[in-house]
CSV table of C-alpha atoms in Angstrom, one decimal:
chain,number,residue,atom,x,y,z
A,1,UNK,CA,87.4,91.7,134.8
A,2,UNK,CA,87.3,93.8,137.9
A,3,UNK,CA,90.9,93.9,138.6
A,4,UNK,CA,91.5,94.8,134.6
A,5,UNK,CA,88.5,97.9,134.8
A,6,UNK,CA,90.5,99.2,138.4
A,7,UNK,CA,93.7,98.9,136.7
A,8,UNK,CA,92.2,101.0,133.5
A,9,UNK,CA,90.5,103.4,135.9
A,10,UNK,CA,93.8,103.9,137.8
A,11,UNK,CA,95.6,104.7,134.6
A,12,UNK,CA,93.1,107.0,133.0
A,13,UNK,CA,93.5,109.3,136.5
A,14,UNK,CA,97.5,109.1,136.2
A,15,UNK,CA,97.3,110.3,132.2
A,16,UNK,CA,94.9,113.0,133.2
A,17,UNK,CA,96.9,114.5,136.1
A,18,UNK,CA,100.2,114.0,133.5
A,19,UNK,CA,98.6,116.0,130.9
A,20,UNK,CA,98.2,119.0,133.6
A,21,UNK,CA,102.2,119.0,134.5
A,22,UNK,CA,103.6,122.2,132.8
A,23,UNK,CA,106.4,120.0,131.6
A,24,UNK,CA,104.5,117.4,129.9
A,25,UNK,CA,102.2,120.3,128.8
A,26,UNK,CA,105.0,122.0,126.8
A,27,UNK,CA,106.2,119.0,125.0
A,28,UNK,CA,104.0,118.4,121.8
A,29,UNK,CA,104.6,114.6,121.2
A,30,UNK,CA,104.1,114.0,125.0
A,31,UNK,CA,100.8,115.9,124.9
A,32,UNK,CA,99.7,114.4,121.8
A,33,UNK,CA,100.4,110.4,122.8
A,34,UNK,CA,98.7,110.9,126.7
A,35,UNK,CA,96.1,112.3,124.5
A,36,UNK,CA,95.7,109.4,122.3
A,37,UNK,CA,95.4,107.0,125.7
A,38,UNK,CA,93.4,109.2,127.8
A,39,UNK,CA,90.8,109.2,124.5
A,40,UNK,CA,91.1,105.2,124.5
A,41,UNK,CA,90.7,105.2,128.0
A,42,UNK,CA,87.8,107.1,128.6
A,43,UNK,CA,85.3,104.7,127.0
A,44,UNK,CA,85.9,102.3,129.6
A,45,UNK,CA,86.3,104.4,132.0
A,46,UNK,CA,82.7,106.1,131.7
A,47,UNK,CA,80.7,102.3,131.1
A,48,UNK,CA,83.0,101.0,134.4
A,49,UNK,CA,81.6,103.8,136.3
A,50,UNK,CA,78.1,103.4,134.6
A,51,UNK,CA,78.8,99.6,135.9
A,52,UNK,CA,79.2,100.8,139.6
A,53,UNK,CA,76.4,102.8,139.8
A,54,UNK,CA,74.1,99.8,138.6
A,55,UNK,CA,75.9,97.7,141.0
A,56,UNK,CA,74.9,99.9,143.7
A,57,UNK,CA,71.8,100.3,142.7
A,58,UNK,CA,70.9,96.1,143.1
A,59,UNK,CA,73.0,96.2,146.0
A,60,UNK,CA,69.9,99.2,147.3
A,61,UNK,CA,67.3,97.5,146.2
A,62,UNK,CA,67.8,94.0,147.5
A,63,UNK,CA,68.1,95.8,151.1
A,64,UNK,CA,64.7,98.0,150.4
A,65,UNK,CA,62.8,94.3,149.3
A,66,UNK,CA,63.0,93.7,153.3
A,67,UNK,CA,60.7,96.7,153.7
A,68,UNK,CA,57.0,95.7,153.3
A,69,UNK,CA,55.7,99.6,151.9
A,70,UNK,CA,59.0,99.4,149.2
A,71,UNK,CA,58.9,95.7,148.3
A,72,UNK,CA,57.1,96.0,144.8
A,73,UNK,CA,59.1,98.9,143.4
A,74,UNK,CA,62.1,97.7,144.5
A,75,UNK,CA,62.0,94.0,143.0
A,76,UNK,CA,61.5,96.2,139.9
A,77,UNK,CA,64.1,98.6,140.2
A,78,UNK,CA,66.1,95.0,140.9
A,79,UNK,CA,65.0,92.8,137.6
A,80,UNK,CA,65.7,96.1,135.6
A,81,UNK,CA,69.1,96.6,137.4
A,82,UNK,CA,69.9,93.1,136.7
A,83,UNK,CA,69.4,93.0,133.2
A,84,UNK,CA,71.4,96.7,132.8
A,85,UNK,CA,74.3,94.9,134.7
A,86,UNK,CA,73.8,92.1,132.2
A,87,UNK,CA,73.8,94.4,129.0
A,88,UNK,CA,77.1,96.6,130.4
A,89,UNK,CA,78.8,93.4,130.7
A,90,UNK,CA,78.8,92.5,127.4
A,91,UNK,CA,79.6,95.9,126.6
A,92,UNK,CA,82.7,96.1,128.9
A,93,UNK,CA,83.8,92.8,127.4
A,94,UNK,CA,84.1,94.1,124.0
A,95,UNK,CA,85.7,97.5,125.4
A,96,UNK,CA,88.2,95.7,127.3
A,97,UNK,CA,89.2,93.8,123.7
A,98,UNK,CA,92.9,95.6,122.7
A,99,UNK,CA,92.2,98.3,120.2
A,100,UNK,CA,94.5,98.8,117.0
A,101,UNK,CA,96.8,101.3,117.8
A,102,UNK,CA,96.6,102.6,114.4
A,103,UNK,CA,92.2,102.7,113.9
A,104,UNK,CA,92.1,106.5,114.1
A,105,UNK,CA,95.1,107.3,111.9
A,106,UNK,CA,94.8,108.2,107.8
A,107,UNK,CA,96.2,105.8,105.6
A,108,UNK,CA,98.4,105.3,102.4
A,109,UNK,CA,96.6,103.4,99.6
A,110,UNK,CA,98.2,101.5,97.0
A,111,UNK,CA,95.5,100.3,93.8
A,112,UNK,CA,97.8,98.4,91.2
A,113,UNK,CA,96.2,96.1,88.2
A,114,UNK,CA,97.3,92.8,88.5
A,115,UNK,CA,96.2,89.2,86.1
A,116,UNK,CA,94.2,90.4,83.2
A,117,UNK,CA,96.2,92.7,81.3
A,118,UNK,CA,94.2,96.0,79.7
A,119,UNK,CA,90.7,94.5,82.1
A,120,UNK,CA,93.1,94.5,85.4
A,121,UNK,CA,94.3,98.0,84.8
A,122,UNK,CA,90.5,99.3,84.0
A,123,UNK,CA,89.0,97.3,87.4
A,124,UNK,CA,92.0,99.2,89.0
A,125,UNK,CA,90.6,102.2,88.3
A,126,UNK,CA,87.0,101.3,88.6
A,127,UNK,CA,88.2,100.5,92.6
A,128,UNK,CA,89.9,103.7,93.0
A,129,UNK,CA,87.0,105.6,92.1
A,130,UNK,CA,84.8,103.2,94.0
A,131,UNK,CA,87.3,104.4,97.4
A,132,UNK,CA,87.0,107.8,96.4
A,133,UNK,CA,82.8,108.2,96.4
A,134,UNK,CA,83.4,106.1,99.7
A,135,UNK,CA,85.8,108.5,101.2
A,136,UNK,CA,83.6,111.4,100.1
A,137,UNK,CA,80.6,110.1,101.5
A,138,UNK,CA,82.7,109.7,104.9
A,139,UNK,CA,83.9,113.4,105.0
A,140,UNK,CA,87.6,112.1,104.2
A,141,UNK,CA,90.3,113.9,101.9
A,142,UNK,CA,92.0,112.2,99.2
A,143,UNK,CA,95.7,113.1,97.9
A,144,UNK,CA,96.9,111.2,94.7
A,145,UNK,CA,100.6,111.0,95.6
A,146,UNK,CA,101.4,108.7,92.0
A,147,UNK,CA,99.7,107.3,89.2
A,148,UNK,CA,100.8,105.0,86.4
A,149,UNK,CA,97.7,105.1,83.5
A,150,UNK,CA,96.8,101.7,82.1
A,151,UNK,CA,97.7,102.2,78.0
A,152,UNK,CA,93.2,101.7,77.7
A,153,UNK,CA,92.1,103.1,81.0
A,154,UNK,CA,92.5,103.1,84.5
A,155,UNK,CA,95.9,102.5,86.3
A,156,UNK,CA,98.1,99.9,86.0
A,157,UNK,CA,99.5,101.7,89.3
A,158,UNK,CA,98.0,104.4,91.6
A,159,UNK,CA,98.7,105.6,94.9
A,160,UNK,CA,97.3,108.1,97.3
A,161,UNK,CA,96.3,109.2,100.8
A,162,UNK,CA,93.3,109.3,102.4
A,163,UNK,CA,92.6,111.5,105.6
A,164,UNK,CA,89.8,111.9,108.0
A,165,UNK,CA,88.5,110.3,111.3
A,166,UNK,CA,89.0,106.3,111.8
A,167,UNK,CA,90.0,106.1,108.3
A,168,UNK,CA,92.4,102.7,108.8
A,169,UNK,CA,89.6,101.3,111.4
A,170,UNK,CA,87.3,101.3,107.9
A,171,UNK,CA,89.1,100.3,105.0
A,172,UNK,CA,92.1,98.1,107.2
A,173,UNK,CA,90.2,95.6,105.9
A,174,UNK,CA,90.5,95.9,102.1
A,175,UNK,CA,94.3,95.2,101.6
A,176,UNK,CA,94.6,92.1,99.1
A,177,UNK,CA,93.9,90.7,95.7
A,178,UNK,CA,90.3,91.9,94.5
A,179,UNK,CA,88.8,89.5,91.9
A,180,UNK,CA,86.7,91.2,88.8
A,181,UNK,CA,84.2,89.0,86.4
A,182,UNK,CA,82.6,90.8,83.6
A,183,UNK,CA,82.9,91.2,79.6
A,184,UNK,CA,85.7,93.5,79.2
A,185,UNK,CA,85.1,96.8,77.2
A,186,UNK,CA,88.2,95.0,75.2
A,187,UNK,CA,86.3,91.9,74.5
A,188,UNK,CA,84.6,92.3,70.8
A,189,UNK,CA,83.2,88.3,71.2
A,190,UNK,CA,81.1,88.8,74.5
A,191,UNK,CA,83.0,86.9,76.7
A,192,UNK,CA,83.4,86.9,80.6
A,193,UNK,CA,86.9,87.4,81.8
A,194,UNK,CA,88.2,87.3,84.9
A,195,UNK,CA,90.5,89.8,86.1
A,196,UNK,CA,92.6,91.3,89.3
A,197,UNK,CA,94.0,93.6,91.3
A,198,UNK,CA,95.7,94.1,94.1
A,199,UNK,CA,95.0,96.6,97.1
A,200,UNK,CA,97.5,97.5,99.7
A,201,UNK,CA,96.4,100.0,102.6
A,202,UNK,CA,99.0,101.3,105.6
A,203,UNK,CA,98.6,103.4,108.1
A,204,UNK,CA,100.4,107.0,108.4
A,205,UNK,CA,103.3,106.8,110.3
A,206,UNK,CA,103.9,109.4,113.0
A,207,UNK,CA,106.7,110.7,114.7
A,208,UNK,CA,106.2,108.7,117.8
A,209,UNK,CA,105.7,105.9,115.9
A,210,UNK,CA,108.5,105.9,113.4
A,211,UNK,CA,112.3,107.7,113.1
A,212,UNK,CA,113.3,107.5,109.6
A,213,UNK,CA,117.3,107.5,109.6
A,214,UNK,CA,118.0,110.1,106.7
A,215,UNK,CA,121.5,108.2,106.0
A,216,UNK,CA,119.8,104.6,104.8
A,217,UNK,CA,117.5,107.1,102.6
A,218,UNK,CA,118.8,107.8,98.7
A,219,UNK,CA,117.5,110.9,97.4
A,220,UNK,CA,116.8,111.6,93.6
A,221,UNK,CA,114.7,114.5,91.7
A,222,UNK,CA,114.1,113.9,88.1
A,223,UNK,CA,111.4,115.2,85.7
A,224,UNK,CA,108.0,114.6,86.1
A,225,UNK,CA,105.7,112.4,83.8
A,226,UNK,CA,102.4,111.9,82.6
A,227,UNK,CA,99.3,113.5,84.0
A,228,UNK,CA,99.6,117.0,85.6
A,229,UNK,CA,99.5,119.9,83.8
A,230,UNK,CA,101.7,120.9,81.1
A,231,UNK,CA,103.8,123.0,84.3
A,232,UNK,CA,104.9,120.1,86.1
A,233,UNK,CA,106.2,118.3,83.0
A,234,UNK,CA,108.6,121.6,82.6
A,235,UNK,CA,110.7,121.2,85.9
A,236,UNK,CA,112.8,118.7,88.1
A,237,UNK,CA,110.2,118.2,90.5
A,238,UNK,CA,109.5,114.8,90.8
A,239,UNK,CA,111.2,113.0,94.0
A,240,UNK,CA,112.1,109.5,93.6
A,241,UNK,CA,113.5,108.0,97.7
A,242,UNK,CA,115.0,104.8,97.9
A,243,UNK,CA,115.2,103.0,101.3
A,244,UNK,CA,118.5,101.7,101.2
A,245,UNK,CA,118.5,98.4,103.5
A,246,UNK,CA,115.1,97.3,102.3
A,247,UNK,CA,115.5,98.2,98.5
A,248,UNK,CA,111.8,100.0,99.1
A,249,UNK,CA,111.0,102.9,96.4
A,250,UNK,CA,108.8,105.7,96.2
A,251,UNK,CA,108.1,108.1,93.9
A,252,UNK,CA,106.2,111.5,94.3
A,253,UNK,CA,105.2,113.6,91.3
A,254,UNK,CA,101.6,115.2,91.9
A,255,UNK,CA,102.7,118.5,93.2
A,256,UNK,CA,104.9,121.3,91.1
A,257,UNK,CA,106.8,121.7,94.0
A,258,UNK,CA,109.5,119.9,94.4
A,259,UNK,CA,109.7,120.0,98.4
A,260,UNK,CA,106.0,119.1,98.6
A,261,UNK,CA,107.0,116.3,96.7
A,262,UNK,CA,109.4,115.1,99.0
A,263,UNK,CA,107.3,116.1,102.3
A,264,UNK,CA,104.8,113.4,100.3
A,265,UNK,CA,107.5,110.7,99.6
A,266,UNK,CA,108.6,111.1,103.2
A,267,UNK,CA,105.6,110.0,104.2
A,268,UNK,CA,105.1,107.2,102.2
A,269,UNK,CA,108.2,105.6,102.6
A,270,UNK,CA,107.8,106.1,106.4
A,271,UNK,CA,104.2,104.4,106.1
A,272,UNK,CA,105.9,101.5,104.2
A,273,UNK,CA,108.5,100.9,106.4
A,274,UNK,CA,106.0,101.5,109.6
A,275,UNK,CA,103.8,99.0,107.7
A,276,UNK,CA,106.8,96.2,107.4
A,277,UNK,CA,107.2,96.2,111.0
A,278,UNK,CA,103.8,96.0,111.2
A,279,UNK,CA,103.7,92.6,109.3
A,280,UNK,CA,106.9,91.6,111.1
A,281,UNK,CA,105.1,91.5,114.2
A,282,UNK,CA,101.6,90.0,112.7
A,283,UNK,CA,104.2,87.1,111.7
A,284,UNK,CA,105.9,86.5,114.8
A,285,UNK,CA,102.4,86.6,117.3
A,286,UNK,CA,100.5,83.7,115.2
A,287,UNK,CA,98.5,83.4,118.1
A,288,UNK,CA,96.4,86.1,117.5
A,289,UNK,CA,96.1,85.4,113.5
A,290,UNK,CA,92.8,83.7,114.9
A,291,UNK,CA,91.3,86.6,115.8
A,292,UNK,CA,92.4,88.7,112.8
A,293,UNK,CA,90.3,88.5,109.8
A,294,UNK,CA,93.0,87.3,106.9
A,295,UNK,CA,95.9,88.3,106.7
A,296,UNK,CA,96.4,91.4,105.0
A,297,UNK,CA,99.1,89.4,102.5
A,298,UNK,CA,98.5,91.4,99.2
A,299,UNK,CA,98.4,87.8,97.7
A,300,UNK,CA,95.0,86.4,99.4
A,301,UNK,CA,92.0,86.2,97.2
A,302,UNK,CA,89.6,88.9,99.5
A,303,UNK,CA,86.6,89.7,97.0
A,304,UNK,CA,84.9,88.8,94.1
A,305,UNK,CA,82.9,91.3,91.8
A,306,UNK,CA,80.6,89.5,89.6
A,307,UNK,CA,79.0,92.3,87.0
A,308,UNK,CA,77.0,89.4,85.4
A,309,UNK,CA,74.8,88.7,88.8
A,310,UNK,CA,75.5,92.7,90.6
A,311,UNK,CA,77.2,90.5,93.2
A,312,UNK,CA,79.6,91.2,95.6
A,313,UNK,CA,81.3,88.9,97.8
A,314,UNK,CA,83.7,88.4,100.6
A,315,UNK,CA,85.5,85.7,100.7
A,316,UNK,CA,86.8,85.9,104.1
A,317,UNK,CA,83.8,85.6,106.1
A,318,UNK,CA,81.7,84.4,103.3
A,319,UNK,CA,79.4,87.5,103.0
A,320,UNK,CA,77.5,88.6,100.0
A,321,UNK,CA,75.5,91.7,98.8
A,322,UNK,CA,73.3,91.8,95.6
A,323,UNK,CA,73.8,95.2,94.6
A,324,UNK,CA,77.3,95.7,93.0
A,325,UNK,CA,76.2,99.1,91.2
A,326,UNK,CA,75.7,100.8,94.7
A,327,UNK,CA,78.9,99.2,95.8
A,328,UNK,CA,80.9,100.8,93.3
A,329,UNK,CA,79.3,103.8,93.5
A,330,UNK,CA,81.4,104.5,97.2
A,331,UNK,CA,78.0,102.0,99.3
A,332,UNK,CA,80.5,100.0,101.1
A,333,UNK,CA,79.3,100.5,104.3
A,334,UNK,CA,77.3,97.2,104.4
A,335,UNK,CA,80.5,94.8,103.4
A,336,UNK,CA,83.0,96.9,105.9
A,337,UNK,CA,80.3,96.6,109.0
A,338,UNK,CA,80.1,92.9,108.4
A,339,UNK,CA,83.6,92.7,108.5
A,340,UNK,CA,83.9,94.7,111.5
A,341,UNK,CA,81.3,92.6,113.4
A,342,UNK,CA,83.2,89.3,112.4
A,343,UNK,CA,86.6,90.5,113.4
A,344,UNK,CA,85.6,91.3,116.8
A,345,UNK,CA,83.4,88.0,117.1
A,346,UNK,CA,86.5,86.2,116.6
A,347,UNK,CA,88.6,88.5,119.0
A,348,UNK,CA,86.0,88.2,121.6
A,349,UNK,CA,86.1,84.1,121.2
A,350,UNK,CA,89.7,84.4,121.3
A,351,UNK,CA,90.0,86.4,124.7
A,352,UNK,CA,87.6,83.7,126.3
A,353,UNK,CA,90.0,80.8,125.6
């Protein structure tokens, strides 16, 4: 572990004295990814150096437990030294697990209603709005990029971004097929039906993380529909781009412009492409699908909410909460913790094999 902190420190001094060259300086993507690591970096850095100091500090105090006048204070300062050094281990061990390069990025959300007809399209809606108080409550900006109404509520599609700090380090997590059972508003004989939809969340692509070749990109503007004002319905504004080798679509229609339409689309398609490459490698390193919890397939049964008992649970690490209400009402805090504790219990047991 030593020769991994030395080698951290070592690199955290070279980023810091790159960032201070007036070349690197005056290039903006350079800046902003030495930026990124030196931010990672400094974590460790600052609890190594705490480490050495303890380290020093035993190393002082089994020396002054020779000297008769200092002996009692120092086989103090040496138990509490001990356990410190103890504690910062365990602390540099989690540190020193590989962080997501993509934690403190925004993300692209995708909310579409899946088995269950009129009831899937509803609990579609009922999810989005359960993001949105969540996003709220976490100081995060939401965009509504497309949406798709269900014929008696909610969306059979909607999509949208969400910015702010650590957004994909939270809700990573909730990508997958999310399970409702409750009597539908559509059910005149009381009934429990069970209904789903599906969640898909990305992470923004950047520059330095993703070139999108204009030429394998098919550009077409057409006339917007549904929701948005009576304006937008009266112009070409709408972008649909089509990614030529994968067949991927997106469609942008929120804003009356039609070149804010297409800055929107660009993203998207460059978050769904970055994403693909994403689950590319996840596929090819199965290795580390130990440590990851599921597998972010839009097909895995993640959650179940069960209106009948106010019960949420996750299937995944086989957590539930009693209080449904509060967890549609944006309280998801409690289920996304749990989650987060898990995943890096099972990274941790996987970087001790």
């Amino acid at each position: 572990m030593i020769e991994r902190l030395e080698a951290i420190l070592k690199r955290y001094e070279e980023v810091s004295a790159e960032l201070l060259k007036p070349e690197v300086m005056n290039d903006y993507n350079m800046v902003k990814k030495l930026s990124k690591e030196q931010r990672d970096l400094e974590a460790i850095v600052n609890k190594y150096n705490e480490y050495k100091k303890v380290l020093n500090n035993i190393d002082e105090a089994k020396e002054l437990i020779h000297d008769p006048e200092l002996a009692s204070v120092a086989e103090l300062e040496l138990v509490e030294n001990q356990e410190a050094k103890t504690n910062i281990e365990e602390e540099l061990k989690v540190l020193l697990i590989p962080k997501d390069e993509n934690d403190d990025k925004n993300i692209i959300m995708e909310i579409r209603g899946a088995a269950g007809g009129d009831e899937a399209n509803i609990f579609a809606g009922d999810l989005f709005r359960m993001y949105s108080h969540y996003a709220e409550k976490n100081g995060w900006k939401i965009e509504i990029t497309n949406e798709v109404p269900g014929t008696s509520g909610g969306y059979s599609q909607i999509e949208c971004m969400i910015k702010g700090e650590n957004v994909y380090s939270k809700l990573k997590y909730e990508s997958g097929s999310h399970r409702v059972q409750r009597v539908p508003v559509t059910e005149s004989q009381g009934r429990i039906q069970t209904s789903t939809a599906t969640v898909a969340v990305m992470p923004e692509a950047e520059d330095i993380d993703f070139e999108l070749d204009m030429n394998e990109i098919r550009v077409d503007v057409t006339r917007s529909s549904g929701c948005g004002g009576q304006g937008v319905n009266t112009t070409d504004s709408a972008v649909r781009l089509t990614h030529l080798p994968t067949g991927i679509i997106v469609y942008s229609q929120t804003e009356r412009s039609q070149i804010k339409n297409k800055e929107k689309a660009m993203q998207i398609m460059k978050a769904r492409l970055y994403d693909l490459k994403l689950q590319e490698k996840l596929a090819e390193e199965t290795s580390l699908r130990r440590s990851i919890i599921g597998s972010g397939d839009r097909s895995e049964k993640i959650r179940t909410y069960n209106y009948p008992q106010n019960r949420v649970t996750d299937h995944r690490i086989g957590f539930s909460v009693m209080n449904l209400d509060r967890v549609m009402d944006g309280d998801l805090d409690p289920i996304i913790n749990a989650l987060i504790t898990e995943d890096l219990k099972m990274k941790l047991e996987g970087s001790n094999e």
